[in-house]
Amino acid sequence: MKREARWCVALVMGTLLLSGPARSQEPEATAVADPKAAEEDRQLREQTIYIPYENLRKTFEKEGRGVFLPYEKFRQLWDAARAAESQPAEAPRRAALIAEIDSEASVRNDVVEVRAKLQIEVIGKGWHEIPLRLADAAITEAQIDGRPARLLADENQGCRLLVENADEKSQKLVLNLVYAKGISKTPGQNSVAFQAPQAPVNRWKVRIPEAGVKVDIQPMIAATEVVEEKPAAEPADESPDNPGEEKAKPQEPSPRETVVLAFVGAAPEVRIAWTPKAEGATGLAALASVQAEQQVFIGEGVTRTRSQLAYTISRAELSQLAISVPGDQKVVNVFDANVRQWSVEAEGQRQKITVQLFEPAKGSQNVTVELEKFHEAAGPAEEPKTDETSGKAGLGTIPLRVPVVEAVGVGRQQGVVVVQVEEGLRAEASRRVGLVQVDAAELPAALAKTPWGFSYRYVSVPYELTFDVEKIEPRILADTLVEATLEPTRLALTVATIYRIERAGVFRLELDVPEGFTVRSVQGRNVGEAQPVQVDTYHQAGDDKGRLVVSLAKKAMGPVGLMVFMDRHLEHPELQTPTGKTATIPIPVPLVPAATLERATGRLVVYAPESLRVNPVEPKGLRSVSLEEAIAGMASTRGGSRGVLAYVFGEETPSLAVQAERRKPQVTVQQVLVARVEDGVTKYELSLFYEVLYSGIKSLRIDIPEAVAGLLRNNTKTVREQAIDPAPEDLTEGCIAWSLTGATELLGSGRIDLSWESKMEKLEAGSSVPIDIPRIRSMGVDRSWGQIVLTKAETIDLSESEKMSGLRPIDPQRDLIGGMKVDGAVRAHEYHDDWEFQITATRYDLEDIKQTSIAKALLRMVVMRSGKTSVQALYRIRSSDQRLELRMPERSDFDADPKIDGRSVTMETGQKQSYFIPLLGTSEDNSFLLELRYTLTDTRLPIAWPEFPTQPAVQKVYLCVYLPEEVDLLETTGPWTREFHWGTNWMGQFEPQNTVVVGSDTVGSWPRAIVEAQSIPPAQRNDAVVERLFDWVTESASRPEAFSTDGQLYVFSTLRPESPVDGGLRLLTIRRWYVDTAALIVVVVLGLLLLPMRCARRACVFGVLAIALVFCAIYWPLAVWNLCDLTLVLPLLIVAGLWGIQFLVWTLPRCLREWHSARPGKEPAAKAAPASEPVPDEPATAESAEKAGDQDQAQGGRDNG
């Protein structure tokens, strides 16, 4: 309601405001002229108010005016206004920018003037500042459309252009800018740098008023040089002073200038540098001098010259060079970076080379000229050098004249001439004019690095230098190793030659080939210290093909090696079969031709197999040496072959023949007979190891017992067996002769395997049967011997019978032929002659034994205050099983995987806390260490350990139990031995002391006597005990990871423990404060109860208690020892203190009173007693004293109570 009332008040006020102005618009004259109308206006009446919509803005847009509309109309107007509202345009990123700049720089005296045309685009509306930079230049003119531009100056940023854009649209302007800067001059170079305006497109045209000036613009992205003619002078205008009179026109044409067009991009600085043109000596010719370096290379059939001419030019420039060379030389090349082209023309006996340059040379210019001349090759040096009739050079020497390269038109030419002669040629200076020979050290640095044969210096041209050139014949020394291999069907020769080539290299090597031999291969080899030659091709020359010519791919020089293989076929029956006859075979020696050598030496080695007997016949030119001496310094290609003859030879031509004979075969047979005795059968395996030397045989003969022949099997696939029919005359009675034949002749070493089985009657337990070992004889051999190896089943025992002869026992593990191994061999015998062997086989029944044994075990159990027990179990086990079954105690959890010798293994889970541990990587011969770590969650049960259901053989087990310090051990039950005794510590308290000694007289690292003497602290003594137990169970191998312990250690042991159910260890423990509190209460209460009693009675009571304590110590020693410490001493001291107070307060004063009453001064009082009661003195005194004492005791008891 309040809100509606407010709106009503506002509506009334608005109506009044609107009505007031409406009346004020009426003419004032009308109101004055018509008073009646004015009076009517004062009356209240209904009026209609019109709102001028046409002049709404003019009428109401004033202070104090207002418009009131219905809300619906206002909403329509508001939505229409919002819809008609225009979105503001996106403002440009840059208000103004310089799009393109064209600059033209002109050098005017000492100033560089730049005329730049800047294309500017103003994008935003309003005033804008455009940076022009140019802080280091002077602006002489700046115009936009012919009007001066507005420039703002800044010391740091340079100049800025101020422009206005009155329209919203972008505006393009062109600024014509002229600025200048002074030239920086340095010796030989002028430069100027501008901080010019920046734009993406920035073109510069640089004009230098000199022709051929090298201009450098930085940065220079792209540039080109344009040579322009300056435009001709325009007609002169009339003189302002004298109309009609023309200005004077220049008579000479305008000079040329250098124009460079470059694109520099948006560079922060533009630098222009150029070298000013030197005027020189105007009107004078150029003055040049030449320093020459001429290199002459004399080869076989060709002479090449390379001359480097270094010009030094002054006074003027040279646009071309002229060089004179001999007419018999071929100009190969003239080159330099500034050489544009060159041409050669003949001038008499010489040639003139004209060299055109790209740019006229001034200061210096280098030119290199290469010449070449072909001539006849020089002959050998051994040919005569001069003709006896004419005295001119002979056929072996060629005169060569060094060409003179002369620079034409120079004032002076001097230089050096160096000559290098190709290897294999000899040169000697025969004529020298105008030259001085110099040392190599005096040559320029560039030439001093090369070894030159001759070096000269000259100071002027022409000069003359002539050489006599002759070819050097090589000096060759040959050392040859000939290895002849004699075989029954072939004679092979291997010729290894070391050539020592001096003076000059060669491209061809030769070797004499014996008649009838064929060359199989020729190749370079590292023979001794010589490098291999590079063989290109080879062929046999001559009508009889007796000369081997080897062409080399590379010139051979120094020590080089060549190896040639050749052979010849032999047809001598005496060498193929042992006929007892000899054959004479010549052994030729291939030699290097003497015409190509200066000296030759050699060695000859003859190789032959053992099947041939070789003897020399008439050796000539040969000297016999040992085989080692013959091949010394040269690598033999017949390593391992049998050398029979060795010789050395020199200059004399060697010859050798040998007599060869085929040796008879030598056959050795070794037999290994393995007899495997099993239940109901005996299996035989016969291995024949044969060795045939010298000559092959077609077959081996063996005699087999008739009982065995039908059972014998041949296990060698490459050997065929066949019964010999008809039987040989020397056949053993009761045997059959077999022939063993291979695919080829039997030669060398081999093996033949035979096997068979012999059945026997089944043996009962305890029964025996004799077994005769059959004998197989090797016939037709030079030597035969063998061995017999016996194996058996586990239930059978073998023994030797009386029928045994010709055999001796050997070790079946070490002494078998060829290192042969027979699994399960129990006995072995060896024979060399005839033998006989019978054995007795007896059967026994097997008894099962345990497959697993635990030799040592150590268990450490830590009882924690939380009620759980942490256990570490270590077992030294030996087992033949593949996996070990394990049953864990109830309410136990594994803390880690089991470990075997420190290696974690994964268990297989069974039923009811059963697990299977795989024994991978273990063997039955070696023991291993098994580690288990688990936690028992219930300590109320007997102390249990893992159980092995297979019931392995367990030896000694140690158990280390750690109890908290606040717990006392009262009693233990179970078949366990306590490995500790009670002793006192430094405080006099009783405590358990572990003194375990395992296998030695030390505990850990402490001697036993020291440990028992309690000379070390208990903690260290316990650590020593545990350390010794660790060494005992781990056998000094790597120890397991650390196992944390805490509390008092108690050590127990047992031998062959029972299962945890029957042989478990129970510990009766109690909290220590329970024992202390009970002892304190019992002793103190008992002491208080004994206060009224006499000392004798007190002593009697405590005596009875002591006897009871000793009696309890017999049956419960642990409880008594835990009680007999400070816990019992403290209440005893309290009782003793109470009794002492009683004595001081009551007993001592009473005694003093009695003592005073018994003094002599008191006797008359005693006599005053009635005489009617006479009592004897002594009895009366004793009885009265006892009564008095009882009364005092009673009185004291009442007082104490």
Coordinates of C-alpha atoms in Angstrom, one line a residue, residues 665-669 779-784:
P665 CA 99.4 -99.2 -42.5
Q666 CA 99.7 -99.4 -38.7
V667 CA 96.4 -100.2 -37.0
T668 CA 95.7 -99.8 -33.3
V669 CA 92.3 -100.7 -31.8
M779 CA 92.2 -109.4 -35.5
G780 CA 94.8 -108.3 -38.1
V781 CA 95.8 -105.3 -36.1
D782 CA 99.2 -104.2 -34.8
R783 CA 98.0 -103.5 -31.3
S784 CA 94.8 -104.2 -29.4

